[in-house]
Amino acid sequence: TRTSELMWNQCCSNRNWTEAINFGTIRLSSDVCSQPVVKSLSKCENSSVTLTATGGTTYKWYKSTNDALPFFTGPDYTTPTLTSSTTYYVSNQKSNCESKRTPVTVTINKTIPNLPSGIMGDSMPCANSSKSYKVSSENEVLYKWRIVGGNLISNQAESIEVQWMDAGPGQIGVTASNACGKSEERILPVSVKGSPLNKFSISGPTSVCAGKIATHRIVGDSSFSYMWHYSSESGNVISESNMTLIKRWDSPWSAGLSAVSYNKCRSSTPVNFGIDVINKPSSPGICRVSADKSGSLVEIRVFPIYYQSNLDSLLVYREGKKANLYQFIGSAPINAGYIFTDKTALPSQQEYRYKVAFKDSCGNISDLSQYHKTMYLSMNKGASENIWNLVWTPYFGVYEVPSYEIYRGVTPNNLSYLNTVSGNINSYTDFTAPAGTSVYYQIKIKEAFCAGVQTDDDGEIRSNIMNFNVITGTIGGEENESLIKVFPNPNQGEFTIEMNNGKGELRITNMLGQTVLEKKVDQVDSSTLVSGLAPGIYLMEVNLGTKMISKKIIVK
């Protein structure tokens, strides 16, 4: 130990160096008296407690900071039975020093703690996230936490941090305790949110008329949250809620709908729902207009449009008595094969012009197509009995006619190929017709198939069937009005045949050569009522023995 001697002044500074009585000795030492360490404790009422001091040599216990003498000396002090909180003071003393006094508090709890305050924190955390939870702290209270469904990351007495891993139910509990006991547990139910799943669908119409309002709904758990997605250009929203969308659809190019389920963590992948917004149909194209195989009706065939699935019917228009003025004459359902038969036409009497349009399921009607015109065949007698002059009107459509084929026969249902002429030619003279019998003619355009029409089995454009009956050198027999009368003609399926001064056999055939009426007429003057015939052109033949008279009957 190193020491040093100094002179110091006890009284009078002016005599510091002149009087020896004022000099003394002070000794400096490296020995230090540090404060002792004593842990404060809590006890329930009417309990004693032993307090233990460490970190020193000799421990002196005082009732206050100002007491001159200690009431106890030693490291362990056992208090008497306490009814209230008390503070003691402890010092550390060595041979030549005494430390400052360390306060030691004994807290006396009269009852167990109250139920902890509500737990503050996120009760719906996302999976794979960490969250903090805490309660309002109170003095001298210890908190014990309990976790279900998560992992404790840190604990700061009145607060904790929890890692939530998997979606599902969880729980946090906390109790408060002191020397008297433990409170009941405060519980916070926790629902850990995972990624929403695509366990839902969208219901509603898949086809919507342009400008119309449609309702679409989510089919799924109503406790989930959903969000609709659609183009702002597709139309105005009338009403939108969690599971229902009411919207007007305008644009076919922006049609389509999707939805996602979501929570605060993330959203599901979209569930898509296609919507076909039905606008005005495209204008159809006529493939061909032609007399049917009997030559008595007109068939209109139209190219199908398969990309417009909402088509309802084919509308047909025919030029009337004024040029370029087309009047609606009828319709056919689309599922009938894009074909319409005009049963009011008389192809053996004139040619016809047609236009068509499409009507969809919304009632929208397309623009009219370009027109097609039928062929009309007429004939007249040549210079001899076996010569016939044929003249026909050209077919008109959107394509050029390559050639016309001429067919001839002695019956309308057994015509054979005769010759072919250029598509620029519209007349022909037959020099080799059979003499002394009926001769039938028809003009055809071959290979006019309609692409996409499965029922198109012949690919022909046909004119009417034209004929003259040759009876004993007389052409047609129409001049015999005094012998046979048919009225009314044309008619609606009911007419009268009246014979004057004649007897013979009566037969009526259709344009296929099928007999629809046959009877003998024995009376000199007779009248026959005919009814029930379908629309078409019929040939009436009366064999009077010495001559045969024929007439054309038109049933509309």
Coordinates of C-alpha atoms in Angstrom, one line a residue:
T1 CA 0.0 0.0 0.0
R2 CA 1.4 3.4 -1.0
T3 CA 0.9 6.2 1.5
S4 CA 1.6 10.0 1.4
E5 CA 1.7 12.7 4.1
L6 CA 0.2 16.1 3.6
M7 CA -0.2 19.2 5.6
W8 CA -3.7 20.4 6.1
N9 CA -5.3 23.3 7.7
Q10 CA -7.6 22.9 10.7
C11 CA -8.3 26.5 11.5
C12 CA -6.6 29.4 10.1
S13 CA -5.3 29.6 6.6
N14 CA -3.0 32.5 7.4
R15 CA -1.2 30.4 9.9
N16 CA -1.0 27.3 7.7
W17 CA 2.8 27.4 7.5
T18 CA 3.8 28.9 10.8
E19 CA 2.1 26.8 13.5
A20 CA 2.9 23.1 13.8
I21 CA -0.3 22.4 15.7
N22 CA -2.3 22.9 12.5
F23 CA -0.6 20.0 10.7
G24 CA -2.0 16.5 10.7
T25 CA -1.7 13.2 8.7
I26 CA -4.3 11.7 6.1
R27 CA -3.8 8.2 4.7
L28 CA -5.1 7.3 1.1
S29 CA -6.0 3.7 0.4
S30 CA -7.1 1.7 -2.7
D31 CA -9.7 -0.2 -0.6
V32 CA -13.3 0.5 -1.9
C33 CA -16.7 -0.2 -0.2
S34 CA -19.2 -1.1 -3.0
Q35 CA -23.0 -1.1 -2.5
P36 CA -24.5 -4.5 -1.7
V37 CA -27.0 -6.2 -4.0
V38 CA -30.4 -7.2 -2.5
K39 CA -33.4 -8.5 -4.4
S40 CA -36.8 -6.9 -3.6
L41 CA -39.5 -9.5 -3.0
S42 CA -43.3 -9.8 -2.9
K43 CA -45.3 -11.6 -0.3
C44 CA -48.9 -12.0 0.6
E45 CA -50.3 -10.3 3.7
N46 CA -49.2 -11.6 7.2
S47 CA -46.1 -13.3 5.8
S48 CA -42.4 -12.9 6.7
V49 CA -39.6 -12.9 4.2
T50 CA -35.8 -13.5 4.3
L51 CA -33.8 -10.9 2.5
T52 CA -30.3 -11.8 1.4
A53 CA -27.5 -9.3 0.6
T54 CA -24.6 -10.1 -1.6
G55 CA -21.5 -8.3 -3.1
G56 CA -20.0 -7.1 0.2
T57 CA -18.2 -8.0 3.4
T58 CA -20.2 -6.8 6.4
Y59 CA -23.9 -5.9 5.9
K60 CA -25.7 -3.4 8.0
W61 CA -29.5 -3.1 7.9
Y62 CA -31.2 0.2 8.6
K63 CA -34.9 1.3 8.9
S64 CA -34.2 4.6 7.0
T65 CA -31.4 6.4 5.2
N66 CA -30.9 8.7 8.2
D67 CA -30.5 6.0 11.0
A68 CA -27.2 6.3 12.8
L69 CA -27.1 2.7 14.0
P70 CA -28.2 -0.4 12.1
F71 CA -30.9 -2.6 13.6
F72 CA -29.4 -5.8 12.2
T73 CA -25.9 -6.9 10.9
G74 CA -25.5 -9.9 8.6
P75 CA -26.2 -11.1 5.0
D76 CA -29.6 -12.7 5.7
Y77 CA -32.4 -10.8 7.4
T78 CA -35.7 -12.4 8.2
T79 CA -38.5 -9.8 8.6
P80 CA -41.2 -10.1 11.1
T81 CA -44.8 -10.8 10.0
L82 CA -45.7 -8.0 7.6
T83 CA -49.1 -6.5 6.9
S84 CA -48.0 -3.7 4.6
S85 CA -45.2 -3.0 2.2
T86 CA -41.9 -2.0 3.8
T87 CA -38.5 -0.7 2.5
Y88 CA -35.1 -1.5 4.2
Y89 CA -31.7 -0.1 3.5
V90 CA -28.5 -2.1 3.5
S91 CA -24.8 -1.0 3.4
N92 CA -21.5 -2.8 3.0
Q93 CA -18.8 -2.0 5.6
K94 CA -15.1 -2.8 5.6
S95 CA -12.4 -2.0 8.1
N96 CA -12.1 1.6 7.1
C97 CA -15.2 2.5 4.9
E98 CA -19.0 2.0 4.6
S99 CA -20.9 2.1 1.3
K100 CA -24.0 3.9 0.4
R101 CA -27.2 2.2 1.5
T102 CA -29.1 0.1 -1.0
P103 CA -33.0 0.2 -0.7
V104 CA -34.8 -3.2 -0.5
T105 CA -38.6 -3.2 -0.8
V106 CA -40.8 -6.0 0.5
T107 CA -44.1 -5.6 -1.3
I108 CA -47.1 -7.0 0.5
N109 CA -50.0 -8.1 -1.7
K110 CA -53.4 -8.3 0.0
T111 CA -55.2 -10.3 -2.8
I112 CA -54.5 -12.2 -6.0
P113 CA -54.3 -10.0 -9.2
N114 CA -57.4 -9.2 -11.2
L115 CA -58.1 -10.7 -14.6
P116 CA -55.6 -9.2 -17.1
S117 CA -56.9 -6.5 -19.4
G118 CA -58.0 -7.4 -22.9
I119 CA -55.2 -8.7 -25.0
M120 CA -54.2 -6.2 -27.7
G121 CA -53.1 -7.6 -31.1
D122 CA -54.2 -9.0 -34.4
S123 CA -56.8 -11.7 -34.0
M124 CA -56.8 -12.6 -37.7
P125 CA -53.1 -12.8 -38.7
C126 CA -51.9 -14.1 -42.0
A127 CA -50.1 -17.4 -42.1
N128 CA -46.2 -17.1 -42.0
S129 CA -46.4 -13.8 -40.2
S130 CA -45.2 -12.6 -36.8
K131 CA -47.4 -10.4 -34.6
S132 CA -47.1 -8.7 -31.2
Y133 CA -49.6 -9.0 -28.3
K134 CA -49.7 -7.2 -25.0
V135 CA -51.8 -6.4 -21.9
S136 CA -51.8 -3.3 -19.7
S137 CA -49.2 -3.9 -17.0
E138 CA -49.6 -3.5 -13.3
N139 CA -46.9 -3.2 -10.6
E140 CA -45.7 -6.3 -8.8
V141 CA -47.6 -8.6 -11.2
L142 CA -46.1 -11.3 -13.3
Y143 CA -47.7 -12.4 -16.6
K144 CA -47.6 -15.9 -18.0
W145 CA -48.5 -16.5 -21.6
R146 CA -50.0 -19.5 -23.4
I147 CA -50.0 -20.0 -27.2
V148 CA -51.9 -22.4 -29.3
G149 CA -51.2 -22.7 -33.1
G150 CA -48.1 -20.5 -33.1
N151 CA -44.5 -20.2 -31.8
L152 CA -43.2 -17.8 -29.2
I153 CA -40.5 -15.5 -30.5
S154 CA -39.9 -13.2 -27.6
N155 CA -41.4 -12.5 -24.2
Q156 CA -41.3 -9.1 -22.5
A157 CA -43.5 -9.9 -19.4
E158 CA -46.6 -7.9 -20.4
S159 CA -45.9 -8.3 -24.2
I160 CA -45.0 -11.2 -26.5
E161 CA -44.2 -11.8 -30.2
V162 CA -45.7 -14.8 -31.9
Q163 CA -45.0 -16.5 -35.2
W164 CA -48.1 -17.9 -36.9
M165 CA -47.3 -20.6 -39.4
D166 CA -50.4 -22.5 -40.7
A167 CA -53.9 -21.3 -41.5
G168 CA -56.5 -22.4 -39.0
P169 CA -57.8 -21.6 -35.5
G170 CA -55.4 -20.5 -32.8
Q171 CA -55.5 -19.0 -29.3
I172 CA -53.5 -16.7 -26.9
G173 CA -54.0 -16.9 -23.2
V174 CA -52.4 -14.9 -20.3
T175 CA -52.6 -15.0 -16.5
A176 CA -51.5 -12.5 -13.9
S177 CA -49.9 -13.7 -10.6
N178 CA -48.4 -12.2 -7.4
A179 CA -47.4 -13.6 -4.1
C180 CA -51.0 -14.3 -3.2
G181 CA -51.8 -16.4 -6.3
K182 CA -52.8 -16.4 -9.9
S183 CA -55.7 -14.8 -11.7
E184 CA -58.1 -16.4 -14.2
E185 CA -56.9 -16.6 -17.8
R186 CA -57.7 -13.9 -20.3
I187 CA -58.1 -15.6 -23.8
L188 CA -57.9 -14.1 -27.3
P189 CA -59.3 -16.4 -30.0
V190 CA -57.2 -16.2 -33.2
S191 CA -58.1 -17.2 -36.7
V192 CA -55.0 -17.6 -38.9
K193 CA -55.8 -16.7 -42.5
G194 CA -54.3 -18.6 -45.3
S195 CA -54.5 -18.1 -49.1
P196 CA -58.2 -18.2 -50.4
L197 CA -59.0 -21.1 -52.6
N198 CA -61.0 -21.3 -55.9
K199 CA -63.8 -23.2 -54.2
F200 CA -66.5 -21.1 -56.0
S201 CA -68.0 -20.6 -59.4
I202 CA -70.0 -17.9 -61.2
S203 CA -73.6 -18.4 -62.4
G204 CA -75.6 -16.4 -64.9
P205 CA -76.3 -16.1 -68.6
T206 CA -73.4 -16.8 -71.0
S207 CA -75.2 -14.9 -73.8
V208 CA -76.4 -11.4 -73.2
C209 CA -78.2 -9.2 -75.7
A210 CA -76.3 -5.9 -76.4
G211 CA -77.6 -3.1 -74.2
K212 CA -79.5 -5.5 -71.9
I213 CA -79.0 -6.0 -68.1
A214 CA -77.9 -9.4 -66.7
T215 CA -77.3 -10.7 -63.2
H216 CA -74.4 -12.9 -62.3
R217 CA -73.7 -14.5 -58.9
I218 CA -71.0 -16.2 -56.9
V219 CA -71.8 -19.8 -56.0
G220 CA -69.7 -20.4 -52.9
D221 CA -69.2 -19.7 -49.2
S222 CA -71.0 -16.4 -48.4
S223 CA -68.6 -15.8 -45.4
F224 CA -65.7 -15.2 -47.8
S225 CA -64.9 -11.9 -49.5
Y226 CA -65.1 -11.7 -53.3
M227 CA -64.1 -9.2 -55.9
W228 CA -65.5 -8.8 -59.4
H229 CA -63.3 -8.0 -62.4
Y230 CA -64.6 -6.8 -65.8
S231 CA -63.7 -4.3 -68.5
S232 CA -65.0 -0.7 -67.9
E233 CA -65.7 -0.6 -71.7
S234 CA -68.2 -3.4 -71.6
G235 CA -71.0 -1.4 -70.0
N236 CA -72.3 0.3 -66.9
V237 CA -72.7 -1.5 -63.5
I238 CA -76.1 -1.2 -62.1
S239 CA -75.3 -2.9 -58.7
E240 CA -72.3 -4.7 -57.3
S241 CA -72.0 -6.5 -54.0
N242 CA -69.8 -9.2 -52.5
M243 CA -71.6 -12.0 -54.3
T244 CA -73.8 -10.4 -56.9
L245 CA -73.2 -8.3 -60.0
I246 CA -76.0 -6.6 -62.0
K247 CA -74.6 -5.0 -65.1
R248 CA -75.6 -3.8 -68.6
W249 CA -73.5 -5.3 -71.4
D250 CA -72.8 -3.2 -74.4
S251 CA -69.5 -4.1 -76.1
P252 CA -68.9 -7.6 -77.5
W253 CA -65.1 -6.9 -77.7
S254 CA -64.8 -6.3 -74.0
A255 CA -67.1 -9.0 -72.8
G256 CA -66.0 -11.4 -70.1
L257 CA -66.1 -11.6 -66.4
S258 CA -63.9 -13.0 -63.6
A259 CA -63.9 -13.0 -59.8
V260 CA -61.4 -13.7 -57.0
S261 CA -61.9 -14.7 -53.4
Y262 CA -59.6 -12.7 -51.0
N263 CA -58.7 -11.9 -47.5
K264 CA -56.3 -9.3 -46.0
C265 CA -53.4 -11.6 -46.7
R266 CA -53.8 -12.3 -50.4
S267 CA -56.3 -13.3 -53.2
S268 CA -57.0 -16.5 -55.1
T269 CA -56.4 -17.0 -58.7
P270 CA -59.2 -15.6 -60.9
V271 CA -62.3 -17.7 -61.8
N272 CA -63.2 -16.8 -65.4
F273 CA -66.7 -16.7 -66.9
G274 CA -67.1 -16.1 -70.7
I275 CA -70.0 -13.9 -71.9
D276 CA -71.1 -13.6 -75.5
V277 CA -72.6 -10.1 -76.0
I278 CA -75.0 -10.5 -78.9
N279 CA -74.9 -7.6 -81.3
K280 CA -76.7 -7.2 -84.7
P281 CA -76.0 -10.3 -86.8
S282 CA -73.8 -10.2 -89.8
S283 CA -75.5 -10.0 -93.1
P284 CA -76.0 -13.5 -94.6
G285 CA -75.0 -14.6 -98.1
I286 CA -77.3 -16.5 -100.5
C287 CA -75.7 -19.6 -101.9
R288 CA -78.4 -20.2 -104.5
V289 CA -82.1 -19.8 -105.4
S290 CA -83.5 -22.6 -107.5
A291 CA -86.7 -24.4 -108.5
D292 CA -87.0 -27.6 -106.5
K293 CA -86.8 -31.0 -108.1
S294 CA -90.4 -30.9 -109.1
G295 CA -89.9 -27.5 -110.7
S296 CA -93.0 -26.1 -109.0
L297 CA -91.5 -24.4 -105.9
V298 CA -88.5 -22.2 -105.2
E299 CA -85.8 -23.2 -102.7
I300 CA -83.5 -20.6 -101.1
R301 CA -80.2 -21.8 -99.6
V302 CA -78.0 -19.6 -97.5
F303 CA -74.4 -20.0 -96.4
P304 CA -74.2 -20.9 -92.7
I305 CA -72.5 -18.7 -90.1
Y306 CA -71.3 -21.0 -87.3
Y307 CA -69.5 -18.3 -85.3
Q308 CA -72.8 -16.6 -84.4
S309 CA -74.3 -19.3 -82.2
N310 CA -77.3 -17.1 -81.2
L311 CA -78.9 -17.0 -84.6
D312 CA -82.6 -17.8 -84.4
S313 CA -84.1 -17.8 -87.8
L314 CA -83.6 -17.0 -91.5
L315 CA -85.9 -14.2 -92.9
V316 CA -86.7 -14.2 -96.6
Y317 CA -87.7 -11.2 -98.7
R318 CA -89.0 -11.3 -102.3
E319 CA -89.2 -8.4 -104.8
G320 CA -92.8 -7.4 -105.4
K321 CA -94.5 -5.5 -108.2
K322 CA -92.2 -2.5 -107.8
A323 CA -88.5 -2.7 -108.7
N324 CA -86.1 -3.1 -105.8
L325 CA -88.9 -3.1 -103.2
Y326 CA -88.5 -6.4 -101.3
Q327 CA -91.3 -7.7 -99.1
F328 CA -91.0 -10.2 -96.2
I329 CA -92.5 -13.6 -97.3
G330 CA -91.6 -15.9 -94.5
S331 CA -88.9 -17.4 -92.2
A332 CA -87.3 -20.7 -91.3
P333 CA -85.6 -21.7 -88.1
I334 CA -81.8 -21.9 -88.3
N335 CA -81.8 -25.5 -87.2
A336 CA -83.8 -26.3 -90.4
G337 CA -80.5 -26.1 -92.3
Y338 CA -80.3 -22.6 -93.7
I339 CA -83.0 -23.5 -96.3
F340 CA -86.3 -21.9 -97.0
T341 CA -88.9 -23.1 -99.5
D342 CA -91.1 -20.4 -101.1
K343 CA -94.5 -22.2 -101.5
T344 CA -96.2 -19.1 -102.9
A345 CA -93.8 -18.8 -105.9
L346 CA -94.8 -20.0 -109.4
P347 CA -91.5 -20.6 -111.1
S348 CA -93.2 -21.8 -114.3
Q349 CA -94.9 -18.4 -114.6
Q350 CA -92.1 -15.9 -113.9
E351 CA -88.6 -15.3 -112.5
Y352 CA -88.1 -14.1 -108.9
R353 CA -85.6 -12.0 -107.0
Y354 CA -84.8 -12.8 -103.3
K355 CA -82.9 -11.3 -100.4
V356 CA -82.4 -12.8 -97.0
A357 CA -81.5 -11.6 -93.4
F358 CA -80.7 -13.2 -90.1
K359 CA -82.6 -12.7 -86.9
D360 CA -81.0 -13.6 -83.6
S361 CA -82.4 -14.7 -80.2
C362 CA -82.4 -11.0 -79.1
G363 CA -84.7 -10.0 -81.9
N364 CA -81.9 -8.2 -83.8
I365 CA -82.2 -8.4 -87.6
S366 CA -79.2 -8.1 -89.9
D367 CA -78.9 -6.1 -93.0
L368 CA -80.4 -7.7 -96.2
S369 CA -78.1 -9.7 -98.3
Q370 CA -77.4 -9.1 -102.0
Y371 CA -80.1 -10.4 -104.2
H372 CA -80.2 -13.7 -106.3
K373 CA -82.6 -14.2 -109.2
T374 CA -84.1 -17.4 -110.5
M375 CA -84.0 -18.7 -114.0
Y376 CA -87.3 -18.7 -116.0
L377 CA -87.5 -21.0 -119.0
S378 CA -90.0 -20.5 -121.8
M379 CA -90.4 -22.3 -125.2
N380 CA -92.0 -22.1 -128.5
K381 CA -92.7 -24.2 -131.6
G382 CA -90.1 -24.3 -134.3
A383 CA -90.5 -24.8 -138.0
S384 CA -91.4 -28.5 -137.7
E385 CA -92.9 -30.8 -135.1
N386 CA -89.6 -31.9 -133.7
I387 CA -88.1 -28.4 -133.3
W388 CA -88.5 -26.4 -130.1
N389 CA -87.0 -23.0 -129.3
L390 CA -85.8 -22.5 -125.7
V391 CA -85.3 -19.1 -124.1
W392 CA -84.4 -18.5 -120.4
T393 CA -83.5 -15.6 -118.2
P394 CA -80.0 -15.7 -116.8
Y395 CA -79.3 -16.6 -113.3
F396 CA -78.0 -13.7 -111.2
G397 CA -76.1 -13.9 -108.0
V398 CA -72.7 -12.9 -106.6
Y399 CA -70.7 -15.1 -108.9
E400 CA -70.6 -15.6 -112.7
V401 CA -72.3 -18.6 -114.3
P402 CA -69.7 -20.7 -116.1
S403 CA -72.2 -22.7 -118.3
Y404 CA -75.9 -23.8 -118.6
E405 CA -76.8 -27.5 -119.1
I406 CA -80.0 -28.3 -121.0
Y407 CA -82.1 -31.4 -120.0
R408 CA -85.0 -32.9 -122.0
G409 CA -87.5 -35.7 -121.4
V410 CA -91.0 -37.1 -122.3
T411 CA -92.0 -36.9 -118.6
P412 CA -91.0 -34.3 -116.0
N413 CA -89.4 -36.8 -113.6
N414 CA -87.2 -38.5 -116.2
L415 CA -85.1 -35.7 -117.8
S416 CA -81.8 -36.5 -119.5
Y417 CA -78.8 -34.4 -120.4
L418 CA -79.1 -32.8 -123.8
N419 CA -76.4 -30.2 -124.3
T420 CA -74.3 -27.4 -122.6
V421 CA -73.9 -23.8 -123.6
S422 CA -71.8 -20.9 -122.2
G423 CA -72.9 -19.0 -119.2
N424 CA -73.2 -16.0 -121.6
I425 CA -75.8 -17.7 -123.7
N426 CA -79.6 -17.8 -122.8
S427 CA -81.2 -19.5 -125.7
Y428 CA -81.1 -22.9 -127.5
T429 CA -83.0 -24.6 -130.3
D430 CA -83.6 -28.3 -130.1
F431 CA -83.8 -29.8 -133.6
T432 CA -84.1 -33.4 -132.5
A433 CA -87.1 -33.4 -130.1
P434 CA -89.3 -36.5 -130.2
A435 CA -92.4 -35.9 -132.4
G436 CA -96.0 -36.6 -131.5
T437 CA -95.6 -36.6 -127.7
S438 CA -95.2 -34.3 -124.7
V439 CA -91.7 -32.8 -124.4
Y440 CA -90.3 -31.4 -121.1
Y441 CA -87.2 -29.1 -120.7
Q442 CA -85.2 -27.7 -117.8
I443 CA -82.1 -25.6 -117.5
K444 CA -79.5 -26.4 -114.8
I445 CA -76.3 -24.9 -113.4
K446 CA -74.1 -27.7 -112.0
E447 CA -71.5 -27.8 -109.2
A448 CA -73.1 -24.9 -107.3
F449 CA -72.7 -26.6 -103.9
C450 CA -73.2 -24.5 -100.7
A451 CA -70.1 -24.8 -98.5
G452 CA -70.9 -25.9 -95.0
V453 CA -74.5 -27.1 -95.7
Q454 CA -74.4 -30.8 -95.0
T455 CA -77.9 -31.4 -96.6
D456 CA -76.7 -30.0 -99.9
D457 CA -76.7 -33.2 -101.9
D458 CA -77.1 -32.1 -105.5
G459 CA -75.4 -28.7 -105.9
E460 CA -77.8 -27.7 -108.8
I461 CA -79.5 -24.5 -109.7
R462 CA -82.6 -25.4 -111.7
S463 CA -85.1 -23.5 -113.8
N464 CA -88.7 -24.3 -114.0
I465 CA -89.8 -27.4 -116.0
M466 CA -91.4 -26.2 -119.2
N467 CA -93.4 -28.5 -121.6
F468 CA -95.9 -28.6 -124.5
N469 CA -98.3 -31.5 -125.2
V470 CA -98.4 -32.5 -128.9
I471 CA -101.8 -34.0 -129.7
T472 CA -102.6 -34.9 -133.3
G473 CA -100.5 -32.1 -134.6
T474 CA -102.1 -29.5 -132.2
I475 CA -99.8 -27.7 -129.8
G476 CA -100.9 -27.5 -126.2
G477 CA -104.6 -27.9 -126.6
E478 CA -105.3 -24.6 -124.8
E479 CA -107.6 -23.5 -127.6
N480 CA -110.2 -26.1 -126.5
E481 CA -111.7 -23.8 -123.8
S482 CA -115.2 -24.6 -125.1
L483 CA -114.8 -28.3 -124.2
I484 CA -113.0 -28.1 -120.9
K485 CA -113.0 -25.3 -118.3
V486 CA -111.1 -25.2 -115.0
F487 CA -112.1 -22.5 -112.5
P488 CA -110.8 -20.8 -110.5
N489 CA -107.3 -21.2 -111.9
P490 CA -105.0 -20.4 -110.1
N491 CA -106.7 -21.5 -106.9
Q492 CA -106.2 -22.3 -103.2
G493 CA -106.5 -26.1 -103.6
E494 CA -110.1 -26.3 -104.5
F495 CA -111.4 -26.0 -108.1
T496 CA -114.0 -27.3 -110.5
I497 CA -113.5 -29.1 -113.8
E498 CA -116.4 -28.6 -116.2
M499 CA -116.7 -30.7 -119.5
N500 CA -119.2 -29.8 -122.2
N501 CA -120.3 -32.3 -124.9
G502 CA -117.6 -34.8 -124.2
K503 CA -116.9 -38.2 -122.6
G504 CA -113.5 -39.7 -121.8
E505 CA -110.8 -40.2 -119.2
L506 CA -109.6 -37.5 -116.8
R507 CA -106.2 -37.6 -115.1
I508 CA -104.3 -35.0 -113.0
T509 CA -100.6 -35.4 -112.3
N510 CA -98.1 -33.3 -110.3
M511 CA -94.8 -32.1 -111.7
L512 CA -93.1 -35.4 -110.7
G513 CA -95.5 -37.3 -112.9
Q514 CA -97.4 -38.8 -110.0
T515 CA -101.2 -39.2 -110.5
V516 CA -103.3 -37.4 -107.9
L517 CA -106.7 -37.8 -109.6
E518 CA -108.0 -40.2 -112.2
K519 CA -111.7 -40.8 -113.2
K520 CA -113.9 -41.7 -116.1
V521 CA -116.4 -39.1 -117.4
D522 CA -119.5 -40.7 -119.0
Q523 CA -122.0 -37.9 -119.0
V524 CA -122.2 -35.5 -122.0
D525 CA -122.1 -32.5 -119.6
S526 CA -120.3 -33.1 -116.3
S527 CA -118.8 -31.1 -113.4
T528 CA -116.0 -32.4 -111.1
L529 CA -115.1 -30.7 -107.8
V530 CA -111.4 -31.2 -106.8
S531 CA -110.0 -30.3 -103.4
G532 CA -107.2 -31.0 -101.0
L533 CA -104.3 -30.5 -103.4
A534 CA -101.0 -29.1 -102.0
P535 CA -99.6 -25.9 -103.5
G536 CA -97.8 -26.6 -106.8
I537 CA -98.3 -26.9 -110.5
Y538 CA -100.4 -29.8 -111.9
L539 CA -101.1 -31.1 -115.4
M540 CA -104.6 -32.1 -116.3
E541 CA -105.0 -34.4 -119.3
V542 CA -108.4 -35.4 -120.7
N543 CA -108.4 -38.3 -123.3
L544 CA -111.5 -37.8 -125.5
G545 CA -110.6 -40.7 -127.7
T546 CA -110.1 -38.7 -130.9
K547 CA -108.0 -36.1 -129.2
M548 CA -106.3 -35.3 -125.9
I549 CA -106.6 -31.9 -124.2
S550 CA -104.2 -30.8 -121.5
K551 CA -104.3 -27.8 -119.1
K552 CA -101.9 -26.5 -116.4
I553 CA -103.5 -26.0 -113.0
I554 CA -101.8 -23.8 -110.4
V555 CA -102.6 -24.3 -106.7
K556 CA -101.2 -21.6 -104.5

